[in-house]
Each structure stands twice: as C-alpha cells, then as structure tokens.
mmCIF file of C-alpha atoms in Angstrom:
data_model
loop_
_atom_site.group_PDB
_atom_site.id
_atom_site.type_symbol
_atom_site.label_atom_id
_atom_site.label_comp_id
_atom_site.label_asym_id
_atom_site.label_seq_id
_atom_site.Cartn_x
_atom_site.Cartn_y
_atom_site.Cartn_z
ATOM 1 C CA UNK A 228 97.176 98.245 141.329
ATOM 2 C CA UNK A 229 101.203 99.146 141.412
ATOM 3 C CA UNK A 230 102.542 100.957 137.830
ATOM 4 C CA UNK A 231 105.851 101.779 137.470
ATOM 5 C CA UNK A 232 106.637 103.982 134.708
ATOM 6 C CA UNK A 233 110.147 104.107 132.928
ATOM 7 C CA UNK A 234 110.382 107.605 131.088
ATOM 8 C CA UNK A 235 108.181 110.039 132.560
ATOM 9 C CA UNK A 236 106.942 112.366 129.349
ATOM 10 C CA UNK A 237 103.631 113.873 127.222
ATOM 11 C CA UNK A 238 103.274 109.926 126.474
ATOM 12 C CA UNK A 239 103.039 108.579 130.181
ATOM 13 C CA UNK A 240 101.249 111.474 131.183
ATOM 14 C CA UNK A 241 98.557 110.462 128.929
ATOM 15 C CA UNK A 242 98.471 106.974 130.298
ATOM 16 C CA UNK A 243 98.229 107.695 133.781
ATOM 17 C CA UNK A 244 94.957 109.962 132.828
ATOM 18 C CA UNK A 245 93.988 107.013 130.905
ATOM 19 C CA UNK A 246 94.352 104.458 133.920
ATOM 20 C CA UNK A 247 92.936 106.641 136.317
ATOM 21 C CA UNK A 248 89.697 106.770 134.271
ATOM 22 C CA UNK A 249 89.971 102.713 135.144
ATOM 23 C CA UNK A 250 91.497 102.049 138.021
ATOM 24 C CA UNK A 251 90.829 105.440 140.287
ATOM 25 C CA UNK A 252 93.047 103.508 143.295
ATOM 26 C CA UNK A 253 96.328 103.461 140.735
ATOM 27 C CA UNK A 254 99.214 103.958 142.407
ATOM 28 C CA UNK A 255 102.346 105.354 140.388
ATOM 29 C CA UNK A 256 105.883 105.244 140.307
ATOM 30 C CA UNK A 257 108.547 106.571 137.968
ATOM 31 C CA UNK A 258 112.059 105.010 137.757
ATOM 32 C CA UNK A 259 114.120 108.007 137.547
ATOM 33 C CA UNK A 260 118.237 108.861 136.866
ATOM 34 C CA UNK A 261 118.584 111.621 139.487
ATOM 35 C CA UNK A 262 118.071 112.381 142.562
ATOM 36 C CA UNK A 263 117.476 115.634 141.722
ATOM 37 C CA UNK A 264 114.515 115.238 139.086
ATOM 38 C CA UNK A 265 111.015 116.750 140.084
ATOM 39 C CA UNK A 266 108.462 115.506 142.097
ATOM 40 C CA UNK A 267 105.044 114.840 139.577
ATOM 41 C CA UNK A 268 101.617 114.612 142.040
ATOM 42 C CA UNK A 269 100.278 111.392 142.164
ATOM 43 C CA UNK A 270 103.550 109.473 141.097
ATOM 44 C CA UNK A 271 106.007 108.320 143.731
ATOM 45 C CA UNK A 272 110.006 108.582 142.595
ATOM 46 C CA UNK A 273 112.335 105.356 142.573
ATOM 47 C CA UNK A 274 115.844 105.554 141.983
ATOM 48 C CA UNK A 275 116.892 101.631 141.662
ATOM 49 C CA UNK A 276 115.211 98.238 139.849
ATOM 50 C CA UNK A 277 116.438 97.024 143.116
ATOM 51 C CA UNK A 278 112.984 98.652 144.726
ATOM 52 C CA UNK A 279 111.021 96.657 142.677
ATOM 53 C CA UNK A 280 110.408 93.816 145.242
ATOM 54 C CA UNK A 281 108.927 96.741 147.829
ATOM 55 C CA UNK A 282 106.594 98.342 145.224
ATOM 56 C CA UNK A 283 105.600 95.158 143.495
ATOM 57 C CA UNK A 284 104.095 96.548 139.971
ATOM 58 C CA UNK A 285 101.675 94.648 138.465
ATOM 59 C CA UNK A 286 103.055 96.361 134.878
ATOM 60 C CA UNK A 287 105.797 98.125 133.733
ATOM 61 C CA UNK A 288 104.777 101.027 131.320
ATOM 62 C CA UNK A 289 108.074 101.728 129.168
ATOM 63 C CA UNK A 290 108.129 105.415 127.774
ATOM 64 C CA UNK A 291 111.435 106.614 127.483
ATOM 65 C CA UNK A 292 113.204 107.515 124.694
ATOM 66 C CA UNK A 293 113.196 105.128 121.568
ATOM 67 C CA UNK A 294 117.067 104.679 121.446
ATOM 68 C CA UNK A 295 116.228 103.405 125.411
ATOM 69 C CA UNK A 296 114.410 100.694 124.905
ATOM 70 C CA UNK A 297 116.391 98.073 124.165
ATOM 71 C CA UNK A 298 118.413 98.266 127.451
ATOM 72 C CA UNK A 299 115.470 98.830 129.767
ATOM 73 C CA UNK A 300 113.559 95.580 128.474
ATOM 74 C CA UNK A 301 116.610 93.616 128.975
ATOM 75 C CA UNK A 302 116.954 95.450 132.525
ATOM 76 C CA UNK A 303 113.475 94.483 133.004
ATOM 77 C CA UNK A 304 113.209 90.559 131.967
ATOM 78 C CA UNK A 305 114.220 89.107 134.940
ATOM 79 C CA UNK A 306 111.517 90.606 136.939
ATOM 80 C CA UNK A 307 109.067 88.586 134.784
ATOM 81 C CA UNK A 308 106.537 91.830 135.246
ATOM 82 C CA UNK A 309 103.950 92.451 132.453
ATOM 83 C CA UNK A 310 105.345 95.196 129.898
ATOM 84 C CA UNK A 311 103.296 97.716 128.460
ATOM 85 C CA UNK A 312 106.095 99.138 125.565
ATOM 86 C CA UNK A 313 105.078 102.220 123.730
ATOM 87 C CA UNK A 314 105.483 102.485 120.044
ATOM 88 C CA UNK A 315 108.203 101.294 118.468
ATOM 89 C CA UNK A 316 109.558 98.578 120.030
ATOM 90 C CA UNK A 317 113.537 99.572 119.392
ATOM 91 C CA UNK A 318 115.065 102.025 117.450
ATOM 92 C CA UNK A 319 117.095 99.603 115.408
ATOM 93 C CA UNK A 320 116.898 96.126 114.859
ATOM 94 C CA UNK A 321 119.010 93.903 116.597
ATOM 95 C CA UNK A 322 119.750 90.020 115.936
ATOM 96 C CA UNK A 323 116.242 88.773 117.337
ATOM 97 C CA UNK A 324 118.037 87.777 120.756
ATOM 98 C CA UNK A 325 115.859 89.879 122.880
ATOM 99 C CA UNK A 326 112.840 88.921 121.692
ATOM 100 C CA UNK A 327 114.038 84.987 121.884
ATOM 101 C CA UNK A 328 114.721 85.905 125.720
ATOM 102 C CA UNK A 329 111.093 87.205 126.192
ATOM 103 C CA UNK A 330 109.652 84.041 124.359
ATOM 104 C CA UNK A 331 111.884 81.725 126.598
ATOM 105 C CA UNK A 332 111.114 83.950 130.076
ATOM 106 C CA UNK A 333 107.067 83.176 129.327
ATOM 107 C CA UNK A 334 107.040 87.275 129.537
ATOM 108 C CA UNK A 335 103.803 89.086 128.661
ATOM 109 C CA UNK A 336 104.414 92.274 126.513
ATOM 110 C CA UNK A 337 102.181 94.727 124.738
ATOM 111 C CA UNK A 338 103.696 97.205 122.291
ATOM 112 C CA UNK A 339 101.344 100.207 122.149
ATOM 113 C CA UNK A 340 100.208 101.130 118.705
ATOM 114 C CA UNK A 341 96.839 102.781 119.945
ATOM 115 C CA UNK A 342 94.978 103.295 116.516
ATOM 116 C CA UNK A 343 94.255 99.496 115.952
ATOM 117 C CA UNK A 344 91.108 100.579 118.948
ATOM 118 C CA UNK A 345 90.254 103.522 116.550
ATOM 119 C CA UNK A 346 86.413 102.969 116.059
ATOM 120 C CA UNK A 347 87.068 104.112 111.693
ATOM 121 C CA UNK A 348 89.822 101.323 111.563
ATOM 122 C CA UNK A 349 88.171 98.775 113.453
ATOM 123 C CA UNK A 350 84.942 99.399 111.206
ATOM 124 C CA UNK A 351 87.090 99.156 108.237
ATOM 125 C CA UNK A 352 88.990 96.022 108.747
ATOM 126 C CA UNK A 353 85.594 94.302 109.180
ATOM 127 C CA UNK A 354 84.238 96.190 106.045
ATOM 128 C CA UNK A 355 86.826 94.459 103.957
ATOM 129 C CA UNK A 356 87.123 91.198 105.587
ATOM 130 C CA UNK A 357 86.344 88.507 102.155
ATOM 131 C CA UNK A 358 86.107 91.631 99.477
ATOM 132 C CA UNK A 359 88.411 92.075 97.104
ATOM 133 C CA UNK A 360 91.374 94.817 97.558
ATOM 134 C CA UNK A 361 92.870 96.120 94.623
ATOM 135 C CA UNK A 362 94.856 99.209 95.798
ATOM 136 C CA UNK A 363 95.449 100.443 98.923
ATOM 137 C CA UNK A 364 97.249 104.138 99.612
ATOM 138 C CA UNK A 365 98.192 105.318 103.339
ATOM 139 C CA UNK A 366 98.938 109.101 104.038
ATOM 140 C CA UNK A 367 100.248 110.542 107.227
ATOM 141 C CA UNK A 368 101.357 114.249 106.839
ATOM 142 C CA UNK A 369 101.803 116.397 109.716
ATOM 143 C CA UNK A 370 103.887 119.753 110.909
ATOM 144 C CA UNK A 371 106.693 118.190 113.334
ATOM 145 C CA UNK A 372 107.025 122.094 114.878
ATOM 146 C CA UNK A 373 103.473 121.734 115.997
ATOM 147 C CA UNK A 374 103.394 118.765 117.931
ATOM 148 C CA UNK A 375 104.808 119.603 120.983
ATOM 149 C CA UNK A 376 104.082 123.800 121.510
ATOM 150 C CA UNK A 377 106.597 126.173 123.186
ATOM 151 C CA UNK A 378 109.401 123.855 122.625
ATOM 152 C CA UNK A 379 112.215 124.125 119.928
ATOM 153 C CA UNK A 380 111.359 120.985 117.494
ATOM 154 C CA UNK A 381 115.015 120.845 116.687
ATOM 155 C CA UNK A 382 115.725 119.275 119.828
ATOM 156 C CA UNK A 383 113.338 116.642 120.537
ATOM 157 C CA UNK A 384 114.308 113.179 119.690
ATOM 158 C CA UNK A 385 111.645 112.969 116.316
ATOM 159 C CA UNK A 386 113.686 115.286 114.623
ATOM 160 C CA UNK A 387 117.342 113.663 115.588
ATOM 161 C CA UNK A 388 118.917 110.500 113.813
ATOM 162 C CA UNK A 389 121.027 109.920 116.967
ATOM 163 C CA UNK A 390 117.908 110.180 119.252
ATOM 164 C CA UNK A 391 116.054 107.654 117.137
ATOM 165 C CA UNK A 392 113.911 109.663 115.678
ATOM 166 C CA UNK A 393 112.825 110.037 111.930
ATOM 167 C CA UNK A 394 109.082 109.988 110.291
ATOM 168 C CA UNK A 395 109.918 106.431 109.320
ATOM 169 C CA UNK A 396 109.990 104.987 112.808
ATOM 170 C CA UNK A 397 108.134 107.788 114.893
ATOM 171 C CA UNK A 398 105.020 107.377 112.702
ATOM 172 C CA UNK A 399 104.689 103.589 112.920
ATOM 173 C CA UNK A 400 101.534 103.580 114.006
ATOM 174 C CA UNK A 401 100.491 103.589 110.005
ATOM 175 C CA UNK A 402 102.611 100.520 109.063
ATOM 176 C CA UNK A 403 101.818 98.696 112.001
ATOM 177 C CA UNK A 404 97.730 98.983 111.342
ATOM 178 C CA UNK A 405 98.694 98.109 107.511
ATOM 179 C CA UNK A 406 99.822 95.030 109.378
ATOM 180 C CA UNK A 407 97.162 94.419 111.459
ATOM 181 C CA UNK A 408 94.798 94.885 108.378
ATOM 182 C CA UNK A 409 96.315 93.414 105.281
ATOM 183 C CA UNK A 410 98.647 90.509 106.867
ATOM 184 C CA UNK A 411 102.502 90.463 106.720
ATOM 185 C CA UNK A 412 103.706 91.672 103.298
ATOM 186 C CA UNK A 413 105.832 89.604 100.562
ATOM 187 C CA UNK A 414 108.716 92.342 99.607
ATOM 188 C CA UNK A 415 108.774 95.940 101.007
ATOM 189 C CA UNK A 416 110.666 98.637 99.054
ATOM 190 C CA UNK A 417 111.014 102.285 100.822
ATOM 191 C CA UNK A 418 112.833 105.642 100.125
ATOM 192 C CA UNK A 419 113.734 107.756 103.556
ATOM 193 C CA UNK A 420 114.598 111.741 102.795
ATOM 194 C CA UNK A 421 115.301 114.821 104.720
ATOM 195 C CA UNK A 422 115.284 116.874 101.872
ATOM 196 C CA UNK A 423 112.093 119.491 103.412
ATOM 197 C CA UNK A 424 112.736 123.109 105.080
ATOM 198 C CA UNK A 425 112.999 121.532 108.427
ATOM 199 C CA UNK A 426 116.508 121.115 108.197
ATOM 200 C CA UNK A 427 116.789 118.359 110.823
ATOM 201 C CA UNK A 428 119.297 115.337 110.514
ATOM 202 C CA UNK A 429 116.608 112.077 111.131
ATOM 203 C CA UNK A 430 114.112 111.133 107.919
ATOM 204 C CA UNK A 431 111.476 114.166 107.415
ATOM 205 C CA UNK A 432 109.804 111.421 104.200
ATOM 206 C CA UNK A 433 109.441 108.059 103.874
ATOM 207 C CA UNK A 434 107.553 106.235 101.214
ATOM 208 C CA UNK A 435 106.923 102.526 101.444
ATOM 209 C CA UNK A 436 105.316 99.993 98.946
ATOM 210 C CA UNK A 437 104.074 97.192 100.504
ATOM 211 C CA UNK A 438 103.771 94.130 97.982
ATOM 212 C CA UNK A 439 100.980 91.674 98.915
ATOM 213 C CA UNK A 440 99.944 88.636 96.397
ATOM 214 C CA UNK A 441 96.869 90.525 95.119
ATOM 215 C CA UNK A 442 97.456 94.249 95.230
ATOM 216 C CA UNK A 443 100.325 96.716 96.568
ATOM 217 C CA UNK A 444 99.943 99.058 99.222
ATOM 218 C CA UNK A 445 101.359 102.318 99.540
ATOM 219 C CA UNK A 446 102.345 104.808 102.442
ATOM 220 C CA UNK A 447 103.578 107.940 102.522
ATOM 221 C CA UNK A 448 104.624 109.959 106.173
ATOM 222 C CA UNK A 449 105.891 113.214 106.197
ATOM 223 C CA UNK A 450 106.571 115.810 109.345
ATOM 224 C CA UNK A 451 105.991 118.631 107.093
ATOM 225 C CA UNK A 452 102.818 119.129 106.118
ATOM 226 C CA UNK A 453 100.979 122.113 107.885
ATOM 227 C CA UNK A 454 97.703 121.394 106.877
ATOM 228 C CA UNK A 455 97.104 117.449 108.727
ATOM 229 C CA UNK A 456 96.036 114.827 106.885
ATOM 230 C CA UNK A 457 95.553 111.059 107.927
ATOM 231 C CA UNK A 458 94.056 109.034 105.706
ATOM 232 C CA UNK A 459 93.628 105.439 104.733
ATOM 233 C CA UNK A 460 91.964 104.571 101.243
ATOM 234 C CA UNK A 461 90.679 101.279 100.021
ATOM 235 C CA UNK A 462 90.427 100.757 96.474
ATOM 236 C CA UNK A 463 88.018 97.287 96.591
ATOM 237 C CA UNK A 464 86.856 96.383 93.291
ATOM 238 C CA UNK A 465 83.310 97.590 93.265
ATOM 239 C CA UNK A 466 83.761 100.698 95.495
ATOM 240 C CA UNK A 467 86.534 102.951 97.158
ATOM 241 C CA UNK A 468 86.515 103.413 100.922
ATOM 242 C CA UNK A 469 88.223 106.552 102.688
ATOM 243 C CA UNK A 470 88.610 106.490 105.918
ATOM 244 C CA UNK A 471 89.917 109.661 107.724
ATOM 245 C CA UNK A 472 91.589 108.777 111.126
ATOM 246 C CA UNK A 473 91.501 112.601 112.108
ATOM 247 C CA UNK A 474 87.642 112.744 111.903
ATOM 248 C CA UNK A 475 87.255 109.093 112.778
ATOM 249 C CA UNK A 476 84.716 108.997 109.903
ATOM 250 C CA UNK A 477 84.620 105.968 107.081
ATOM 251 C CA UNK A 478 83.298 107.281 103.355
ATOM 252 C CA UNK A 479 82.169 105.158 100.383
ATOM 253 C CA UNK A 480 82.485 106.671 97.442
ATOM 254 C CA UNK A 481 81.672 110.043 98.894
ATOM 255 C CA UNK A 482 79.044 109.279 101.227
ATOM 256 C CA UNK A 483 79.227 108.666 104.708
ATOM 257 C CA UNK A 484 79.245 105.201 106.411
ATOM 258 C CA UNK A 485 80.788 105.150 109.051
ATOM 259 C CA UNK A 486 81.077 107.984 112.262
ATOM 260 C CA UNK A 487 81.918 108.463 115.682
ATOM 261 C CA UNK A 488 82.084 110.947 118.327
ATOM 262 C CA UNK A 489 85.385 109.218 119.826
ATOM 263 C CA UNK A 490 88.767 110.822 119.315
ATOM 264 C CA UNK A 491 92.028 109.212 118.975
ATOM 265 C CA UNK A 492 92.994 110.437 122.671
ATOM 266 C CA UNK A 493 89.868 108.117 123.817
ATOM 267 C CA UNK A 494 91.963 105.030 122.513
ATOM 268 C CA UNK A 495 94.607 105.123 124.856
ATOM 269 C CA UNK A 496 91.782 104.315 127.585
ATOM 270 C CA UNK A 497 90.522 101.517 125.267
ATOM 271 C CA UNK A 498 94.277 100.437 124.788
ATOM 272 C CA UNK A 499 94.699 99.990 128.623
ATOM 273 C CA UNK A 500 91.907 98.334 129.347
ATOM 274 C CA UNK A 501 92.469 95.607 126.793
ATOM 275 C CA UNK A 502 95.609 95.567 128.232
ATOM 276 C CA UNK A 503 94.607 95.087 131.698
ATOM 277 C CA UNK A 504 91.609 92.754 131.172
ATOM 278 C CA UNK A 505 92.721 90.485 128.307
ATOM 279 C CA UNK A 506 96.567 90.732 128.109
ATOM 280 C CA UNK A 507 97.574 90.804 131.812
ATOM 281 C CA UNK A 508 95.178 88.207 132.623
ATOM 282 C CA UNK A 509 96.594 86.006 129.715
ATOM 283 C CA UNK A 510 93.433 85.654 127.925
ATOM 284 C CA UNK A 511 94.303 86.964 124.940
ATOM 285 C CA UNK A 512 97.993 88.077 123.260
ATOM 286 C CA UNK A 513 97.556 91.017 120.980
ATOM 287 C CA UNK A 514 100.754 93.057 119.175
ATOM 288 C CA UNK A 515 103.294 91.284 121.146
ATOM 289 C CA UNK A 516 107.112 91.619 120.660
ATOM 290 C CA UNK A 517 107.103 89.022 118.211
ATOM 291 C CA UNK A 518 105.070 90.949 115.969
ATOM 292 C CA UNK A 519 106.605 94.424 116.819
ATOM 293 C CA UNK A 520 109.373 93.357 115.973
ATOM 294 C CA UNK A 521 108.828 92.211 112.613
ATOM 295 C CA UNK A 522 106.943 95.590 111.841
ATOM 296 C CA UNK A 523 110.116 97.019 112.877
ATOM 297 C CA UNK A 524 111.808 94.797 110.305
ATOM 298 C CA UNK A 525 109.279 96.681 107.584
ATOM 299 C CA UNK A 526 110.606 100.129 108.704
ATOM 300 C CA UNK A 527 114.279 99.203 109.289
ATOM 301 C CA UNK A 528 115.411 96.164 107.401
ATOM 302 C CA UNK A 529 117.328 96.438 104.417
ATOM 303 C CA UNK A 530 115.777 94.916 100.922
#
C-alpha cells in the first residue's frame, strides 16, 4: 500500500502510527514545497503531482493547513485517488462547486472527524435511538497554550483568523457528532468571540443552538479553559445521560453505564481501518464531502 501525505504535521504523524499498526508494509510519501525541507524516516519526499503516476497511492491523506484545502482537493480531482481529508473540510464555504466536481468525478472522500469511533459516543447514539430527547447541551473547553508544548500558541494557525483558525471551526469535531447523532438541524443561531486573555485575532468562543423539531441543542467551545472538559449531556425524558469523551465513560443519572479502556488516540486506528476496509473498497460511504460540507455550513453560514 502507496500513501501520499499532503501536509506533513502532529496530525499525519499520528496517522502514519495509526496505519502502521494496519498495514506494517505502508509505504509513505509527503508532497512537499521545497527542496530544502527535512527528510522524516519512513516517508519518501516528492516535489511534483506530476510523480503521482510513479508512486501510484492508493489514498491521498490531506493534512495541511485548513486555509489549504480547498486548492489541494481541486489539485487532486483529476487523479481520481481516494481522499482521506482531515477535519474540516475548508476553511470557508465556497459556492458548492467543488463538492459538485467530486460528485460528478465518482471520487471517494472521507473527511476525518475521529470521535464518531469513540466507544462513549457510539454507545450513546444507540442508547437514544427511539427515546425521547428533550435537551441536549455540548461542552468543549480546553487551554489552546497547552495543546501543542514548547511552541508559542500565538503562532499556530488555531489561534489566527487569516490561518483559518478559530474554536468555531478547529473544534468541529463536536458539531459534526451532533450531526451524526441528532440529524441535520432546522435553524442554527451562533455567537463567535475573542473576548478571553488569549489575545489572539481568530474566535477563542463560540456558542451554537441547534433547533431540531422536538428539542434544541446547545454547544459551547472555548480554547480557554485550563481545567479540560468534554462533555455531552442528554436530557431524555425519564433520565439524563452524561457522557464524558475525556474518560470515555457514559453516566445515568450518576451511575455508571457505560466504560472503556480505549482512548481517543485509539480512534484514529479505528478511523483508518474503516477507511481502508469499507470506504476504499466502496462498500460503505461514511462522512463524505457532501455531508462535510453542510456541517461546515452549521459553523460558517450566515442565519
């Protein structure tokens, strides 16, 4: 198996560990700007799309920069190879055009939103399948200036505007499993801030209320928090379920009913081998464009 990697990062590191654990005979290969940028053991530099027809991937794992995205998937479509997009699909929405391209081009795509293999979420969205939801309230708070140690936070792309970055769009993991739980929404209404100590120019807050026929939703991401929370809490009319994503553990009503040993690092193995057996081989589609994009439309789109 052939992998070529656009954007070489934390995020593709963490993928190549993850196919490795699959496919030990991997070979890897990063698409990279310079001539000049270092050699990474185990992956094998390319310099031109034009190689493409020597290396033959059999996917295309896109992990660049956000604000990249758009023009490497249009770069890419042509090639009619498999992509493997991590989260979020652009960093802006555009007309729909790409996406209509992919559709017409037959293309197989995966955007990566690795907590819908969390064992906690998968336990809850088959907990509340038929049962009656009356509230639901998302939290995601977390210190931006932790997440990636020994370098200043100020310059990574989560905490610029013009990088793409913001708490509304870098933490889309939580709308997208809202999605993949309660449906598609009726109206969203959302309120974006970088009011906190971080003093950074892209969205440090975002609030969203997510209007569904029965009940509203709500969910709240911050990058400021020092203490981590991650939570997702069911209000169902007999009971309340809490499930907390960090501990991968599922509560009713205080007790315990739901644990596992498995941390959210073990889903981007689970993640990739979906990938490989069921969306590669076209037996299944699962958080394709179509649908990324209109998550994106939740985070981005105007009321």
């Amino acid at each position: 198996m052939n992998v070529l990697i656009i954007g070489l990062g934390s995020i593709a590191t963490k993928h190549i560990s993850a196919i490795k654990k699959i496919k030990p005979d991997a070979r890897f290969y990063a698409l990279r700007s310079s001539k000049k940028a270092d050699e990474t053991t185990g992956v094998s530099n390319i310099f031109s799309l034009d190689e493409l027809q020597k290396i033959k991937p059999d996917f295309v794992i896109i992990s660049n920069p956000t604000f990249a995205h758009h023009k490497t998937i249009i770069s890419l479509i042509p090639f009619n190879i498999p992509l493997f997009i991590e989260k979020p699909l652009f960093s802006e929405l555009d007309n729909g055009e790409v996406v209509k391209e992919i559709q017409q081009n037959n293309l197989t795509t995966y955007v990566a939103c690795n907590l819908r293999f969390l064992d906690c979420l998968r336990f809850a969205k088959d907990y509340i399948a038929n049962k009656r939801i009356n509230e639901v309230n998302i939290y995601c708070g977390s210190y931006l200036p932790d997440w990636r140690p020994g370098r200043d936070y100020k310059s990574t792309y989560s905490a610029n505007k013009e990088q793409g970055g913001g708490v509304h769009i870098d933490l889309i993991h939580e709308i997208d499993y809202a999605y993949w739980l309660l449906g598609k929404p009726m109206q969203v209404s959302k309120v974006f801030s970088n009011k906190s100590s971080l003093d950074i120019t892209a969205f440090d807050y975002a609030n969203y209320t997510l209007d569904y026929p029965n009940f509203n939703a709500s969910i709240i991401l911050n990058y400021f928090r020092r203490d981590p929370k991650r939570t997702l809490e069911l209000v169902l009319e007999e009971e309340t379920i809490l499930v907390d994503i960090l501990k991968n553990r599922v509560y009713r009503n205080d007790d315990i009913i739901f644990d596992s040993e498995k941390t959210i690092v073990d889903t981007y193995e689970d993640q990739l081998r979906f990938f490989m057996d069921h969306v590669i081989a076209k037996k299944k589609e699962f958080n394709t464009v179509d649908e990324a994009y209109e998550i994106l439309k939740i985070c981005l789109q105007n009321d």
